[in-house]
mmCIF file of C-alpha atoms in Angstrom:
data_model
loop_
_atom_site.group_PDB
_atom_site.id
_atom_site.type_symbol
_atom_site.label_atom_id
_atom_site.label_comp_id
_atom_site.label_asym_id
_atom_site.label_seq_id
_atom_site.Cartn_x
_atom_site.Cartn_y
_atom_site.Cartn_z
ATOM 1 C CA VAL A 1 81.827 -11.767 202.809
ATOM 2 C CA SER A 2 79.266 -11.976 200.064
ATOM 3 C CA ASP A 3 80.167 -12.101 196.406
ATOM 4 C CA HIS A 4 77.469 -9.484 195.786
ATOM 5 C CA ILE A 5 79.928 -6.690 196.535
ATOM 6 C CA PRO A 6 82.780 -6.178 194.093
ATOM 7 C CA LYS A 7 85.927 -7.778 195.541
ATOM 8 C CA MET A 8 87.835 -4.496 195.751
ATOM 9 C CA LYS A 9 85.037 -2.897 197.770
ATOM 10 C CA GLN A 10 85.027 -5.915 200.102
ATOM 11 C CA GLN A 11 88.744 -5.449 200.677
ATOM 12 C CA ARG A 12 88.417 -1.693 201.280
ATOM 13 C CA GLU A 13 85.586 -2.201 203.761
ATOM 14 C CA LEU A 14 87.401 -4.974 205.617
ATOM 15 C CA GLN A 15 90.619 -2.915 205.688
ATOM 16 C CA ARG A 16 88.710 0.087 207.070
ATOM 17 C CA VAL A 17 87.122 -2.062 209.763
ATOM 18 C CA TRP A 18 90.470 -3.810 210.341
ATOM 19 C CA ARG A 19 92.024 -0.488 211.451
ATOM 20 C CA ASN A 20 89.512 -0.120 214.259
ATOM 21 C CA ASP A 21 90.395 -2.698 216.926
ATOM 22 C CA ALA A 22 87.014 -2.549 218.664
ATOM 23 C CA VAL A 23 85.178 -3.360 215.457
ATOM 24 C CA THR A 24 87.683 -6.074 214.565
ATOM 25 C CA LEU A 25 87.244 -7.751 217.933
ATOM 26 C CA ALA A 26 83.466 -7.460 217.711
ATOM 27 C CA ALA A 27 83.400 -8.945 214.232
ATOM 28 C CA ALA A 28 85.822 -11.717 215.151
ATOM 29 C CA ALA A 29 83.865 -12.653 218.264
ATOM 30 C CA SER A 30 80.487 -12.781 216.583
ATOM 31 C CA VAL A 31 81.154 -14.230 213.167
ATOM 32 C CA SER A 32 81.604 -17.941 212.799
ATOM 33 C CA SER A 33 81.883 -18.086 209.022
ATOM 34 C CA PHE A 34 82.895 -16.082 205.999
ATOM 35 C CA GLN A 35 81.880 -17.349 202.575
ATOM 36 C CA ASN A 36 83.354 -16.528 199.173
ATOM 37 C CA VAL A 37 86.520 -15.016 200.656
ATOM 38 C CA THR A 38 89.520 -14.848 198.329
ATOM 39 C CA GLY A 39 92.906 -13.212 197.803
ATOM 40 C CA LYS A 40 93.984 -10.332 200.015
ATOM 41 C CA THR A 41 90.682 -10.419 201.909
ATOM 42 C CA GLU A 42 91.272 -14.090 202.707
ATOM 43 C CA GLY A 43 94.673 -13.189 204.178
ATOM 44 C CA MET A 44 93.127 -10.597 206.472
ATOM 45 C CA VAL A 45 90.372 -12.983 207.548
ATOM 46 C CA THR A 46 92.949 -15.739 208.104
ATOM 47 C CA GLU A 47 94.848 -13.375 210.390
ATOM 48 C CA LEU A 48 91.628 -12.627 212.276
ATOM 49 C CA LYS A 49 91.001 -16.352 212.534
ATOM 50 C CA ALA A 50 94.420 -16.929 214.040
ATOM 51 C CA GLN A 51 93.896 -14.173 216.621
ATOM 52 C CA ASN A 52 90.272 -14.877 217.482
ATOM 53 C CA ASP A 53 87.477 -17.393 217.021
ATOM 54 C CA VAL A 54 86.654 -17.136 213.315
ATOM 55 C CA ALA A 55 86.238 -20.051 210.938
ATOM 56 C CA ILE A 56 86.709 -19.637 207.205
ATOM 57 C CA VAL A 57 84.238 -21.662 205.228
ATOM 58 C CA ALA A 58 85.118 -22.680 201.695
ATOM 59 C CA GLU A 59 82.984 -21.358 198.876
ATOM 60 C CA THR A 60 80.022 -23.629 198.272
ATOM 61 C CA ALA A 61 78.662 -24.656 194.905
ATOM 62 C CA LEU A 62 75.740 -22.587 193.677
ATOM 63 C CA THR A 63 73.658 -25.744 193.369
ATOM 64 C CA THR A 64 74.089 -26.480 197.063
ATOM 65 C CA SER A 65 71.358 -24.875 199.102
ATOM 66 C CA LEU A 66 71.560 -24.344 202.831
ATOM 67 C CA SER A 67 75.011 -25.796 203.282
ATOM 68 C CA GLU A 68 75.942 -27.488 206.515
ATOM 69 C CA GLU A 69 78.267 -24.577 207.303
ATOM 70 C CA MET A 70 75.413 -22.096 206.970
ATOM 71 C CA LEU A 71 73.177 -24.152 209.228
ATOM 72 C CA ALA A 72 75.940 -24.452 211.842
ATOM 73 C CA ALA A 73 76.925 -20.763 211.880
ATOM 74 C CA ASP A 74 76.315 -18.702 214.991
ATOM 75 C CA ALA A 75 75.007 -15.901 212.786
ATOM 76 C CA LEU A 76 74.850 -15.171 209.069
ATOM 77 C CA LEU A 77 76.030 -11.880 207.575
ATOM 78 C CA VAL A 78 74.373 -10.320 204.551
ATOM 79 C CA PHE A 79 76.642 -7.693 202.951
ATOM 80 C CA GLN A 80 75.232 -5.344 200.332
ATOM 81 C CA ALA A 81 76.280 -1.828 199.341
ATOM 82 C CA ASP A 82 73.701 0.903 198.838
ATOM 83 C CA ASN A 83 74.378 0.989 195.089
ATOM 84 C CA CYS A 84 72.451 -2.320 194.949
ATOM 85 C CA ASN A 85 69.395 -1.080 196.883
ATOM 86 C CA SER A 86 66.864 -2.191 194.280
ATOM 87 C CA GLN A 87 67.814 -5.857 194.295
ATOM 88 C CA ILE A 88 67.802 -8.694 196.800
ATOM 89 C CA PRO A 89 70.553 -11.309 196.564
ATOM 90 C CA ALA A 90 69.459 -14.946 196.570
ATOM 91 C CA LYS A 91 71.771 -15.408 199.554
ATOM 92 C CA ALA A 92 69.383 -13.298 201.668
ATOM 93 C CA TYR A 93 66.572 -15.781 201.011
ATOM 94 C CA GLU A 94 68.870 -18.745 201.727
ATOM 95 C CA TYR A 95 69.826 -17.149 205.034
ATOM 96 C CA LEU A 96 66.172 -16.616 205.948
ATOM 97 C CA TYR A 97 65.357 -20.254 205.137
ATOM 98 C CA ALA A 98 68.345 -21.417 207.234
ATOM 99 C CA GLY A 99 66.619 -20.278 210.423
ATOM 100 C CA ARG A 100 69.810 -18.816 211.892
ATOM 101 C CA PRO A 101 70.330 -15.334 213.367
ATOM 102 C CA ILE A 102 70.984 -12.798 210.597
ATOM 103 C CA ILE A 103 73.024 -9.611 210.703
ATOM 104 C CA GLY A 104 72.365 -7.290 207.783
ATOM 105 C CA ILE A 105 75.221 -5.044 206.738
ATOM 106 C CA THR A 106 73.077 -3.287 204.167
ATOM 107 C CA ASP A 107 71.076 -0.121 203.686
ATOM 108 C CA PRO A 108 67.911 -0.405 205.824
ATOM 109 C CA ALA A 109 66.067 1.606 203.143
ATOM 110 C CA GLY A 110 67.063 -0.772 200.338
ATOM 111 C CA ASP A 111 65.095 -3.811 199.207
ATOM 112 C CA THR A 112 67.316 -6.230 201.162
ATOM 113 C CA GLY A 113 67.180 -4.132 204.335
ATOM 114 C CA GLN A 114 63.402 -3.826 204.066
ATOM 115 C CA LEU A 115 62.993 -7.575 203.503
ATOM 116 C CA LEU A 116 65.149 -8.378 206.532
ATOM 117 C CA HIS A 117 63.251 -5.862 208.671
ATOM 118 C CA ARG A 118 59.893 -7.265 207.496
ATOM 119 C CA MET A 119 61.106 -10.723 208.557
ATOM 120 C CA GLY A 120 61.975 -9.444 212.039
ATOM 121 C CA VAL A 121 65.731 -8.947 211.617
ATOM 122 C CA THR A 122 66.708 -5.986 213.784
ATOM 123 C CA SER A 123 70.502 -6.157 213.450
ATOM 124 C CA ILE A 124 70.926 -3.993 210.362
ATOM 125 C CA ALA A 125 73.607 -1.381 209.665
ATOM 126 C CA ARG A 126 74.639 0.428 206.494
ATOM 127 C CA LEU A 127 77.803 -1.002 204.920
ATOM 128 C CA GLU A 128 79.108 2.542 204.586
ATOM 129 C CA ASP A 129 78.656 3.404 208.309
ATOM 130 C CA GLN A 130 81.477 2.018 210.433
ATOM 131 C CA ALA A 131 80.044 3.259 213.727
ATOM 132 C CA ALA A 132 76.668 1.632 213.007
ATOM 133 C CA ILE A 133 78.379 -1.651 212.052
ATOM 134 C CA GLU A 134 80.322 -1.601 215.311
ATOM 135 C CA GLY A 135 77.131 -1.004 217.287
ATOM 136 C CA VAL A 136 75.224 -3.762 215.508
ATOM 137 C CA LEU A 137 78.088 -6.231 215.957
ATOM 138 C CA ARG A 138 78.468 -5.453 219.666
ATOM 139 C CA GLU A 139 74.712 -5.798 220.205
ATOM 140 C CA SER A 140 74.669 -9.019 218.186
ATOM 141 C CA ILE A 141 77.516 -10.493 220.230
ATOM 142 C CA ASP A 142 75.616 -9.797 223.430
ATOM 143 C CA ARG A 143 72.415 -11.353 222.085
ATOM 144 C CA LEU A 144 74.277 -14.388 220.697
ATOM 145 C CA ARG A 145 76.046 -14.972 224.014
ATOM 146 C CA SER A 146 72.845 -14.589 226.042
ATOM 147 C CA GLY A 147 70.817 -16.765 223.683
ATOM 148 C CA SER A 148 68.354 -13.935 223.053
ATOM 149 C CA PHE A 149 69.087 -13.416 219.352
ATOM 150 C CA ALA A 150 65.719 -13.932 217.661
ATOM 151 C CA VAL A 151 65.496 -15.658 214.299
ATOM 152 C CA PRO A 152 62.880 -14.880 211.666
ATOM 153 C CA ALA A 153 59.604 -16.721 212.282
ATOM 154 C CA ARG A 154 59.423 -19.832 210.093
ATOM 155 C CA ALA A 155 55.798 -19.219 209.085
ATOM 156 C CA GLU A 156 56.663 -15.686 207.966
ATOM 157 C CA VAL A 157 59.714 -16.873 206.016
ATOM 158 C CA MET A 158 57.639 -19.535 204.257
ATOM 159 C CA THR A 159 55.415 -16.788 202.816
ATOM 160 C CA LEU A 160 58.423 -16.063 200.576
ATOM 161 C CA SER A 161 58.510 -19.597 199.116
ATOM 162 C CA ARG A 162 57.677 -20.326 195.500
ATOM 163 C CA LYS A 163 54.707 -22.382 196.621
ATOM 164 C CA ALA A 164 53.280 -19.543 198.721
ATOM 165 C CA ARG A 165 53.945 -16.940 196.035
ATOM 166 C CA THR A 166 52.317 -19.164 193.380
ATOM 167 C CA ALA A 167 49.244 -19.644 195.573
ATOM 168 C CA GLU A 168 49.083 -15.866 196.060
ATOM 169 C CA LEU A 169 49.293 -15.327 192.295
ATOM 170 C CA ALA A 170 46.564 -17.930 191.678
ATOM 171 C CA GLN A 171 44.178 -15.882 193.830
ATOM 172 C CA VAL A 172 44.523 -12.844 191.556
#
């Protein structure tokens, strides 16, 4: 669960999803890591871990890029509420560079949702839409299990690098 959502909102969202067994099972089956999980939310995730196949990954230092846990995850979740639509968290770029499947729990119309879509991520659902989250998680589970979950093309992702952006600016 990303630190880009206020902790209380994270807890409310997880509690809401927690009450729906189908969503809980879908999330537990498809998610291999949660980052930056603390307090009450950690307790709920720990309970999910005990009941299903979920690993809790300790918070990583900000100076550490592309942690081993991120690179080993089955899929990476980007959480962002629609009140942050005009910003893209650095974590989204780290996830793209990791080359792992990405599930966006964010507004498809926001900057993060548009970036993910532009990079070929199709598993995107609004954080505020429980039914859409359930659908995206179920679909993601199926694609992860079948090995058909596409990852963003490396060449396309590298167009976001500082080097590529600097070269683009130099042409202006």
